[in-house]
């Protein structure tokens, strides 16, 4: 399988490698990085607003086949569980105009918030060189799981059930 590197991930890796200022990769059990981003509809996505909810943070791109494959499961699971304390954010690492990303989001019926991942976000979460990469964050704001590669509805449901029971 071809290694998939986006421009944003590559730029972050080059910018921060070997400089002594690379972010520590957040691992399960660590507090999730604080973030603030603006989604494609203009809403501010602030990490503080997600405390008390199970948050799924997904780094992805429009050109990535496994990313496109997981979108229907993410959208369906979000629709079924957003009123039960689930939030999903898709952070696109694409380098394309916002209008093209909006068209993609509409075509693929992505019902959850989508925003561009800037270098700050990539550095803070450090998803690594492969996408999709998904972080599962518990209601207290701690990373509970990092999945490199596609996730399906069953995997999302397992984590959501586990974290909802806590």
Short mmCIF file of N, CA and C in Angstrom, two decimals:
data_model
loop_
_atom_site.label_atom_id
_atom_site.label_comp_id
_atom_site.label_asym_id
_atom_site.label_seq_id
_atom_site.Cartn_x
_atom_site.Cartn_y
_atom_site.Cartn_z
N UNK A 1 0.85 -1.19 0.00
CA UNK A 1 0.00 0.00 0.00
C UNK A 1 0.89 1.24 0.00
N UNK A 2 0.54 2.16 -0.79
CA UNK A 2 1.32 3.39 -0.93
C UNK A 2 1.19 4.23 0.34
N UNK A 3 2.31 4.74 0.80
CA UNK A 3 2.27 5.64 1.95
C UNK A 3 1.56 6.92 1.56
N UNK A 4 0.61 7.32 2.38
CA UNK A 4 -0.19 8.50 2.07
C UNK A 4 0.26 9.64 2.98
N UNK A 5 0.85 10.65 2.38
CA UNK A 5 1.26 11.84 3.12
C UNK A 5 0.56 13.04 2.53
N UNK A 6 -0.11 13.77 3.34
CA UNK A 6 -0.74 15.00 2.84
C UNK A 6 0.26 16.14 2.94
N UNK A 7 -0.03 17.20 2.25
CA UNK A 7 0.84 18.38 2.31
C UNK A 7 0.92 18.92 3.73
N UNK A 8 -0.20 18.94 4.43
CA UNK A 8 -0.21 19.47 5.80
C UNK A 8 0.60 18.61 6.75
N UNK A 9 0.45 17.29 6.65
CA UNK A 9 1.21 16.40 7.53
C UNK A 9 2.69 16.47 7.21
N UNK A 10 3.03 16.48 5.93
CA UNK A 10 4.42 16.56 5.54
C UNK A 10 5.04 17.88 5.99
N UNK A 11 4.30 18.97 5.80
CA UNK A 11 4.81 20.28 6.22
C UNK A 11 5.06 20.30 7.72
N UNK A 12 4.14 19.75 8.47
CA UNK A 12 4.30 19.73 9.93
C UNK A 12 5.50 18.87 10.31
N UNK A 13 5.68 17.74 9.65
CA UNK A 13 6.80 16.86 9.98
C UNK A 13 8.12 17.55 9.67
N UNK A 14 8.20 18.22 8.52
CA UNK A 14 9.42 18.91 8.15
C UNK A 14 9.67 20.10 9.07
N UNK A 15 8.61 20.84 9.36
CA UNK A 15 8.73 22.04 10.18
C UNK A 15 9.21 21.73 11.58
N UNK A 16 8.73 20.63 12.15
CA UNK A 16 8.99 20.39 13.55
C UNK A 16 9.99 19.27 13.83
N UNK A 17 10.46 18.56 12.82
CA UNK A 17 11.41 17.48 13.07
C UNK A 17 12.81 18.05 13.30
N UNK A 18 13.47 17.48 14.27
CA UNK A 18 14.84 17.85 14.52
C UNK A 18 15.04 19.23 15.11
N UNK A 19 13.99 19.92 15.50
CA UNK A 19 14.15 21.26 16.01
C UNK A 19 14.06 21.32 17.52
N UNK A 20 13.71 20.20 18.14
CA UNK A 20 13.56 20.20 19.59
C UNK A 20 12.21 20.76 20.03
N UNK A 21 11.35 21.14 19.08
CA UNK A 21 10.05 21.68 19.47
C UNK A 21 8.91 20.82 18.96
N UNK A 22 9.21 19.58 18.59
CA UNK A 22 8.14 18.68 18.14
C UNK A 22 7.21 18.37 19.30
N UNK A 23 5.95 18.29 19.00
CA UNK A 23 4.95 17.98 20.02
C UNK A 23 5.09 16.52 20.44
N UNK A 24 4.78 16.24 21.68
CA UNK A 24 4.71 14.87 22.13
C UNK A 24 3.45 14.28 21.53
N UNK A 25 3.56 13.08 21.00
CA UNK A 25 2.39 12.41 20.47
C UNK A 25 1.45 12.09 21.61
N UNK A 26 0.23 12.62 21.57
CA UNK A 26 -0.70 12.28 22.63
C UNK A 26 -1.06 10.80 22.53
N UNK A 27 -1.02 10.11 23.63
CA UNK A 27 -1.29 8.68 23.63
C UNK A 27 -2.49 8.39 24.53
N UNK A 28 -3.05 7.19 24.40
CA UNK A 28 -4.18 6.85 25.26
C UNK A 28 -3.86 7.11 26.73
N UNK A 29 -4.79 7.77 27.40
CA UNK A 29 -4.62 8.14 28.80
C UNK A 29 -4.18 9.58 28.98
N UNK A 30 -3.66 10.19 27.91
CA UNK A 30 -3.20 11.57 27.98
C UNK A 30 -4.37 12.52 27.74
N UNK A 31 -4.31 13.72 28.30
CA UNK A 31 -5.35 14.70 27.98
C UNK A 31 -5.32 15.03 26.48
N UNK A 32 -6.47 15.16 25.89
CA UNK A 32 -6.54 15.55 24.48
C UNK A 32 -6.04 16.98 24.33
N UNK A 33 -5.37 17.28 23.23
CA UNK A 33 -4.92 18.66 23.02
C UNK A 33 -6.09 19.64 22.95
N UNK A 34 -5.89 20.81 23.49
CA UNK A 34 -6.88 21.88 23.35
C UNK A 34 -6.82 22.37 21.90
N UNK A 35 -7.96 22.72 21.35
CA UNK A 35 -7.99 23.22 19.98
C UNK A 35 -9.15 24.17 19.79
N UNK A 36 -9.04 24.97 18.77
CA UNK A 36 -10.12 25.82 18.30
C UNK A 36 -9.97 25.92 16.79
N UNK A 37 -11.05 25.65 16.09
CA UNK A 37 -11.04 25.70 14.63
C UNK A 37 -12.41 26.18 14.16
N UNK A 38 -12.47 26.62 12.94
CA UNK A 38 -13.74 27.05 12.36
C UNK A 38 -14.14 26.04 11.30
N UNK A 39 -15.36 25.50 11.42
CA UNK A 39 -15.79 24.50 10.45
C UNK A 39 -16.24 25.17 9.16
N UNK A 40 -16.63 24.37 8.19
CA UNK A 40 -16.99 24.88 6.87
C UNK A 40 -18.24 25.73 6.87
N UNK A 41 -19.06 25.63 7.92
CA UNK A 41 -20.26 26.46 7.99
C UNK A 41 -20.01 27.75 8.78
N UNK A 42 -18.78 27.91 9.28
CA UNK A 42 -18.43 29.12 10.03
C UNK A 42 -18.55 28.98 11.54
N UNK A 43 -18.98 27.82 12.02
CA UNK A 43 -19.10 27.60 13.47
C UNK A 43 -17.72 27.35 14.08
N UNK A 44 -17.52 27.87 15.28
CA UNK A 44 -16.27 27.65 15.98
C UNK A 44 -16.34 26.31 16.73
N UNK A 45 -15.34 25.50 16.52
CA UNK A 45 -15.22 24.21 17.19
C UNK A 45 -14.15 24.36 18.26
N UNK A 46 -14.56 24.43 19.50
CA UNK A 46 -13.63 24.65 20.60
C UNK A 46 -13.63 23.41 21.50
N UNK A 47 -12.46 22.91 21.80
CA UNK A 47 -12.34 21.67 22.58
C UNK A 47 -13.08 21.74 23.91
N UNK A 48 -13.13 22.89 24.53
CA UNK A 48 -13.82 23.03 25.82
C UNK A 48 -15.31 22.72 25.70
N UNK A 49 -15.89 22.98 24.55
CA UNK A 49 -17.32 22.76 24.35
C UNK A 49 -17.67 21.27 24.29
N UNK A 50 -16.66 20.42 24.13
CA UNK A 50 -16.92 18.99 23.98
C UNK A 50 -16.74 18.21 25.28
N UNK A 51 -16.35 18.89 26.34
CA UNK A 51 -16.25 18.19 27.64
C UNK A 51 -17.63 17.67 28.01
N UNK A 52 -17.68 16.47 28.53
CA UNK A 52 -18.95 15.85 28.88
C UNK A 52 -19.54 15.02 27.75
N UNK A 53 -18.86 15.00 26.60
CA UNK A 53 -19.30 14.22 25.45
C UNK A 53 -18.18 13.29 25.01
N UNK A 54 -18.54 12.24 24.32
CA UNK A 54 -17.55 11.39 23.67
C UNK A 54 -17.24 12.06 22.33
N UNK A 55 -15.98 12.35 22.10
CA UNK A 55 -15.56 13.08 20.90
C UNK A 55 -14.69 12.19 20.02
N UNK A 56 -15.05 12.10 18.77
CA UNK A 56 -14.28 11.38 17.77
C UNK A 56 -13.63 12.43 16.88
N UNK A 57 -12.30 12.47 16.85
CA UNK A 57 -11.55 13.40 16.02
C UNK A 57 -10.88 12.60 14.91
N UNK A 58 -11.27 12.90 13.68
CA UNK A 58 -10.84 12.12 12.52
C UNK A 58 -10.04 13.00 11.56
N UNK A 59 -8.78 12.63 11.33
CA UNK A 59 -7.94 13.30 10.33
C UNK A 59 -8.07 12.51 9.03
N UNK A 60 -8.41 13.19 7.94
CA UNK A 60 -8.73 12.52 6.70
C UNK A 60 -8.47 13.45 5.52
N UNK A 61 -8.66 12.94 4.29
CA UNK A 61 -8.53 13.75 3.08
C UNK A 61 -9.47 13.22 2.01
N UNK A 62 -9.86 14.10 1.10
CA UNK A 62 -10.79 13.73 0.02
C UNK A 62 -10.18 12.72 -0.93
N UNK A 63 -8.86 12.73 -1.10
CA UNK A 63 -8.18 11.86 -2.06
C UNK A 63 -7.83 10.49 -1.48
N UNK A 64 -8.18 10.24 -0.25
CA UNK A 64 -7.79 9.03 0.47
C UNK A 64 -8.90 7.98 0.40
N UNK A 65 -8.70 6.86 -0.32
CA UNK A 65 -9.75 5.84 -0.43
C UNK A 65 -10.25 5.29 0.93
N UNK A 66 -9.38 4.94 1.89
CA UNK A 66 -9.93 4.46 3.17
C UNK A 66 -10.72 5.54 3.91
N UNK A 67 -10.35 6.79 3.72
CA UNK A 67 -11.10 7.90 4.33
C UNK A 67 -12.50 7.96 3.75
N UNK A 68 -12.58 7.91 2.44
CA UNK A 68 -13.90 7.95 1.78
C UNK A 68 -14.75 6.75 2.18
N UNK A 69 -14.10 5.60 2.36
CA UNK A 69 -14.84 4.38 2.72
C UNK A 69 -15.47 4.47 4.11
N UNK A 70 -14.82 5.17 5.05
CA UNK A 70 -15.36 5.22 6.41
C UNK A 70 -16.42 6.31 6.61
N UNK A 71 -16.52 7.25 5.70
CA UNK A 71 -17.43 8.38 5.86
C UNK A 71 -18.90 7.95 6.05
N UNK A 72 -19.44 7.02 5.26
CA UNK A 72 -20.85 6.66 5.48
C UNK A 72 -21.11 6.11 6.89
N UNK A 73 -20.18 5.32 7.43
CA UNK A 73 -20.35 4.80 8.79
C UNK A 73 -20.26 5.92 9.82
N UNK A 74 -19.34 6.84 9.64
CA UNK A 74 -19.23 7.96 10.56
C UNK A 74 -20.51 8.80 10.54
N UNK A 75 -21.01 9.10 9.33
CA UNK A 75 -22.21 9.93 9.20
C UNK A 75 -23.42 9.23 9.82
N UNK A 76 -23.58 7.95 9.55
CA UNK A 76 -24.73 7.22 10.10
C UNK A 76 -24.63 7.12 11.62
N UNK A 77 -23.44 6.81 12.13
CA UNK A 77 -23.28 6.67 13.57
C UNK A 77 -23.51 8.01 14.28
N UNK A 78 -23.04 9.07 13.66
CA UNK A 78 -23.25 10.41 14.21
C UNK A 78 -24.75 10.74 14.26
N UNK A 79 -25.45 10.48 13.18
CA UNK A 79 -26.89 10.78 13.13
C UNK A 79 -27.65 10.00 14.21
N UNK A 80 -27.24 8.77 14.45
CA UNK A 80 -27.91 7.92 15.44
C UNK A 80 -27.58 8.29 16.89
N UNK A 81 -26.43 8.95 17.12
CA UNK A 81 -25.95 9.11 18.49
C UNK A 81 -25.63 10.54 18.91
N UNK A 82 -25.82 11.51 18.03
CA UNK A 82 -25.45 12.88 18.40
C UNK A 82 -26.30 13.40 19.56
N UNK A 83 -27.50 12.90 19.72
CA UNK A 83 -28.36 13.32 20.83
C UNK A 83 -28.09 12.52 22.11
N UNK A 84 -27.14 11.59 22.02
CA UNK A 84 -26.80 10.75 23.17
C UNK A 84 -25.42 11.08 23.73
N UNK A 85 -24.86 12.21 23.31
CA UNK A 85 -23.56 12.63 23.84
C UNK A 85 -22.37 12.30 22.96
N UNK A 86 -22.60 12.08 21.68
CA UNK A 86 -21.50 11.82 20.73
C UNK A 86 -21.27 13.04 19.87
N UNK A 87 -20.01 13.36 19.64
CA UNK A 87 -19.62 14.39 18.68
C UNK A 87 -18.52 13.81 17.80
N UNK A 88 -18.56 14.15 16.54
CA UNK A 88 -17.52 13.77 15.58
C UNK A 88 -17.06 15.05 14.89
N UNK A 89 -15.76 15.18 14.74
CA UNK A 89 -15.20 16.28 13.94
C UNK A 89 -14.26 15.66 12.91
N UNK A 90 -14.46 16.02 11.66
CA UNK A 90 -13.56 15.61 10.60
C UNK A 90 -12.61 16.74 10.28
N UNK A 91 -11.31 16.51 10.52
CA UNK A 91 -10.30 17.51 10.18
C UNK A 91 -9.63 17.10 8.88
N UNK A 92 -9.94 17.84 7.83
CA UNK A 92 -9.39 17.57 6.51
C UNK A 92 -7.97 18.10 6.40
N UNK A 93 -7.07 17.24 5.89
CA UNK A 93 -5.70 17.67 5.65
C UNK A 93 -5.48 18.03 4.18
N UNK A 94 -6.59 18.22 3.46
CA UNK A 94 -6.52 18.59 2.05
C UNK A 94 -5.95 19.99 1.86
N UNK A 95 -5.35 20.19 0.71
CA UNK A 95 -4.89 21.50 0.29
C UNK A 95 -5.73 21.87 -0.94
N UNK A 96 -6.94 22.34 -0.67
CA UNK A 96 -7.85 22.72 -1.75
C UNK A 96 -8.75 23.84 -1.26
N UNK A 97 -9.41 24.53 -2.17
CA UNK A 97 -10.30 25.62 -1.75
C UNK A 97 -11.46 25.10 -0.90
N UNK A 98 -11.91 25.94 0.01
CA UNK A 98 -13.02 25.57 0.90
C UNK A 98 -14.26 25.18 0.11
N UNK A 99 -14.52 25.84 -1.01
CA UNK A 99 -15.71 25.52 -1.81
C UNK A 99 -15.65 24.09 -2.32
N UNK A 100 -14.48 23.64 -2.72
CA UNK A 100 -14.35 22.24 -3.19
C UNK A 100 -14.54 21.27 -2.05
N UNK A 101 -14.03 21.59 -0.86
CA UNK A 101 -14.23 20.71 0.29
C UNK A 101 -15.71 20.68 0.67
N UNK A 102 -16.37 21.85 0.64
CA UNK A 102 -17.81 21.89 0.92
C UNK A 102 -18.59 21.00 -0.06
N UNK A 103 -18.22 21.06 -1.34
CA UNK A 103 -18.88 20.21 -2.34
C UNK A 103 -18.69 18.73 -2.01
N UNK A 104 -17.49 18.36 -1.61
CA UNK A 104 -17.21 16.98 -1.24
C UNK A 104 -18.05 16.56 -0.03
N UNK A 105 -18.07 17.41 0.98
CA UNK A 105 -18.83 17.13 2.21
C UNK A 105 -20.31 16.93 1.88
N UNK A 106 -20.84 17.76 1.01
CA UNK A 106 -22.24 17.63 0.61
C UNK A 106 -22.47 16.35 -0.18
N UNK A 107 -21.59 16.07 -1.13
CA UNK A 107 -21.73 14.87 -1.96
C UNK A 107 -21.70 13.60 -1.11
N UNK A 108 -20.83 13.57 -0.13
CA UNK A 108 -20.67 12.38 0.72
C UNK A 108 -21.58 12.41 1.95
N UNK A 109 -22.44 13.41 2.01
CA UNK A 109 -23.43 13.52 3.10
C UNK A 109 -22.79 13.43 4.48
N UNK A 110 -21.74 14.22 4.66
CA UNK A 110 -21.04 14.29 5.94
C UNK A 110 -21.83 15.23 6.85
N UNK A 111 -22.58 14.67 7.75
CA UNK A 111 -23.49 15.43 8.60
C UNK A 111 -22.82 15.99 9.85
N UNK A 112 -21.60 15.58 10.12
CA UNK A 112 -20.86 16.06 11.28
C UNK A 112 -19.96 17.23 10.85
N UNK A 113 -19.51 18.04 11.82
CA UNK A 113 -18.67 19.19 11.47
C UNK A 113 -17.36 18.79 10.80
N UNK A 114 -17.00 19.55 9.79
CA UNK A 114 -15.74 19.35 9.06
C UNK A 114 -15.01 20.68 9.01
N UNK A 115 -13.71 20.62 9.29
CA UNK A 115 -12.86 21.81 9.25
C UNK A 115 -11.52 21.42 8.65
N UNK A 116 -10.80 22.40 8.16
CA UNK A 116 -9.43 22.14 7.70
C UNK A 116 -8.53 21.97 8.92
N UNK A 117 -7.61 21.02 8.83
CA UNK A 117 -6.59 20.85 9.86
C UNK A 117 -5.43 21.78 9.52
N UNK A 118 -5.16 22.72 10.40
CA UNK A 118 -4.01 23.58 10.16
C UNK A 118 -2.78 22.96 10.84
N UNK A 119 -1.64 23.58 10.66
CA UNK A 119 -0.39 23.03 11.21
C UNK A 119 -0.43 22.91 12.73
N UNK A 120 -1.10 23.86 13.40
CA UNK A 120 -1.23 23.79 14.87
C UNK A 120 -1.94 22.52 15.30
N UNK A 121 -3.05 22.21 14.62
CA UNK A 121 -3.82 21.01 14.94
C UNK A 121 -3.01 19.75 14.67
N UNK A 122 -2.35 19.71 13.53
CA UNK A 122 -1.54 18.55 13.17
C UNK A 122 -0.42 18.37 14.19
N UNK A 123 0.21 19.46 14.59
CA UNK A 123 1.29 19.36 15.58
C UNK A 123 0.73 18.90 16.93
N UNK A 124 -0.41 19.43 17.33
CA UNK A 124 -0.97 19.10 18.64
C UNK A 124 -1.40 17.63 18.73
N UNK A 125 -2.09 17.14 17.71
CA UNK A 125 -2.57 15.75 17.74
C UNK A 125 -1.53 14.77 17.23
N UNK A 126 -0.67 15.21 16.33
CA UNK A 126 0.35 14.36 15.73
C UNK A 126 -0.22 13.04 15.24
N UNK A 127 -1.11 13.10 14.23
CA UNK A 127 -1.72 11.86 13.75
C UNK A 127 -0.74 10.92 13.05
N UNK A 128 0.45 11.40 12.73
CA UNK A 128 1.42 10.57 12.03
C UNK A 128 1.28 10.72 10.53
N UNK A 129 2.03 9.92 9.77
CA UNK A 129 2.06 10.09 8.32
C UNK A 129 0.93 9.40 7.57
N UNK A 130 0.07 8.66 8.25
CA UNK A 130 -0.98 7.91 7.58
C UNK A 130 -2.36 8.45 7.95
N UNK A 131 -3.24 8.45 6.96
CA UNK A 131 -4.63 8.79 7.22
C UNK A 131 -5.49 7.71 6.59
N UNK A 132 -6.68 7.52 7.09
CA UNK A 132 -7.25 8.25 8.21
C UNK A 132 -6.61 7.85 9.53
N UNK A 133 -6.61 8.80 10.44
CA UNK A 133 -6.22 8.55 11.83
C UNK A 133 -7.30 9.16 12.70
N UNK A 134 -7.79 8.37 13.63
CA UNK A 134 -8.92 8.79 14.46
C UNK A 134 -8.56 8.69 15.93
N UNK A 135 -8.92 9.72 16.67
CA UNK A 135 -8.74 9.75 18.13
C UNK A 135 -10.11 9.67 18.78
N UNK A 136 -10.24 8.80 19.78
CA UNK A 136 -11.47 8.69 20.57
C UNK A 136 -11.17 9.35 21.92
N UNK A 137 -11.95 10.36 22.26
CA UNK A 137 -11.73 11.15 23.48
C UNK A 137 -12.92 10.97 24.40
N UNK A 138 -12.64 10.67 25.67
CA UNK A 138 -13.74 10.41 26.61
C UNK A 138 -14.38 11.70 27.11
N UNK A 139 -15.40 11.55 27.92
CA UNK A 139 -16.19 12.68 28.40
C UNK A 139 -15.40 13.63 29.30
N UNK A 140 -14.28 13.16 29.83
CA UNK A 140 -13.44 14.00 30.69
C UNK A 140 -12.31 14.67 29.90
N UNK A 141 -12.24 14.39 28.60
CA UNK A 141 -11.24 15.04 27.77
C UNK A 141 -9.93 14.29 27.64
N UNK A 142 -9.95 12.98 27.90
CA UNK A 142 -8.74 12.16 27.79
C UNK A 142 -8.81 11.27 26.56
N UNK A 143 -7.69 11.15 25.87
CA UNK A 143 -7.63 10.25 24.72
C UNK A 143 -7.71 8.82 25.23
N UNK A 144 -8.61 8.07 24.66
CA UNK A 144 -8.76 6.68 25.06
C UNK A 144 -8.29 5.71 23.98
N UNK A 145 -8.24 6.19 22.73
CA UNK A 145 -7.83 5.30 21.64
C UNK A 145 -7.37 6.12 20.45
N UNK A 146 -6.36 5.61 19.77
CA UNK A 146 -5.90 6.19 18.50
C UNK A 146 -5.93 5.07 17.47
N UNK A 147 -6.69 5.27 16.41
CA UNK A 147 -6.82 4.27 15.35
C UNK A 147 -6.18 4.81 14.08
N UNK A 148 -5.17 4.12 13.58
CA UNK A 148 -4.55 4.47 12.31
C UNK A 148 -5.14 3.54 11.27
N UNK A 149 -5.82 4.12 10.29
CA UNK A 149 -6.54 3.33 9.30
C UNK A 149 -8.02 3.54 9.50
N UNK A 150 -8.80 2.97 8.61
CA UNK A 150 -10.24 3.17 8.63
C UNK A 150 -10.92 2.55 9.84
N UNK A 151 -12.00 3.20 10.26
CA UNK A 151 -12.85 2.67 11.33
C UNK A 151 -14.24 2.45 10.75
N UNK A 152 -14.91 1.43 11.25
CA UNK A 152 -16.28 1.20 10.80
C UNK A 152 -17.25 1.48 11.93
N UNK A 153 -18.52 1.35 11.60
CA UNK A 153 -19.58 1.66 12.56
C UNK A 153 -19.49 0.78 13.81
N UNK A 154 -19.14 -0.48 13.64
CA UNK A 154 -19.04 -1.39 14.79
C UNK A 154 -17.95 -0.94 15.75
N UNK A 155 -16.82 -0.51 15.22
CA UNK A 155 -15.73 -0.03 16.09
C UNK A 155 -16.15 1.24 16.82
N UNK A 156 -16.78 2.16 16.10
CA UNK A 156 -17.28 3.39 16.74
C UNK A 156 -18.28 3.05 17.84
N UNK A 157 -19.19 2.12 17.54
CA UNK A 157 -20.21 1.73 18.53
C UNK A 157 -19.58 1.12 19.76
N UNK A 158 -18.57 0.29 19.57
CA UNK A 158 -17.89 -0.33 20.72
C UNK A 158 -17.28 0.70 21.64
N UNK A 159 -16.57 1.66 21.06
CA UNK A 159 -15.96 2.70 21.88
C UNK A 159 -17.02 3.58 22.55
N UNK A 160 -18.04 3.94 21.80
CA UNK A 160 -19.08 4.80 22.35
C UNK A 160 -19.80 4.12 23.51
N UNK A 161 -20.15 2.86 23.34
CA UNK A 161 -20.81 2.12 24.42
C UNK A 161 -19.93 2.02 25.65
N UNK A 162 -18.67 1.69 25.43
CA UNK A 162 -17.70 1.56 26.53
C UNK A 162 -17.58 2.87 27.29
N UNK A 163 -17.43 3.96 26.57
CA UNK A 163 -17.22 5.26 27.23
C UNK A 163 -18.51 5.83 27.79
N UNK A 164 -19.64 5.46 27.23
CA UNK A 164 -20.92 5.93 27.76
C UNK A 164 -21.26 5.25 29.08
N UNK A 165 -20.72 4.05 29.27
CA UNK A 165 -21.00 3.29 30.50
C UNK A 165 -20.16 3.78 31.68
N UNK A 166 -19.14 4.57 31.41
CA UNK A 166 -18.25 5.05 32.48
C UNK A 166 -18.84 6.24 33.19
#
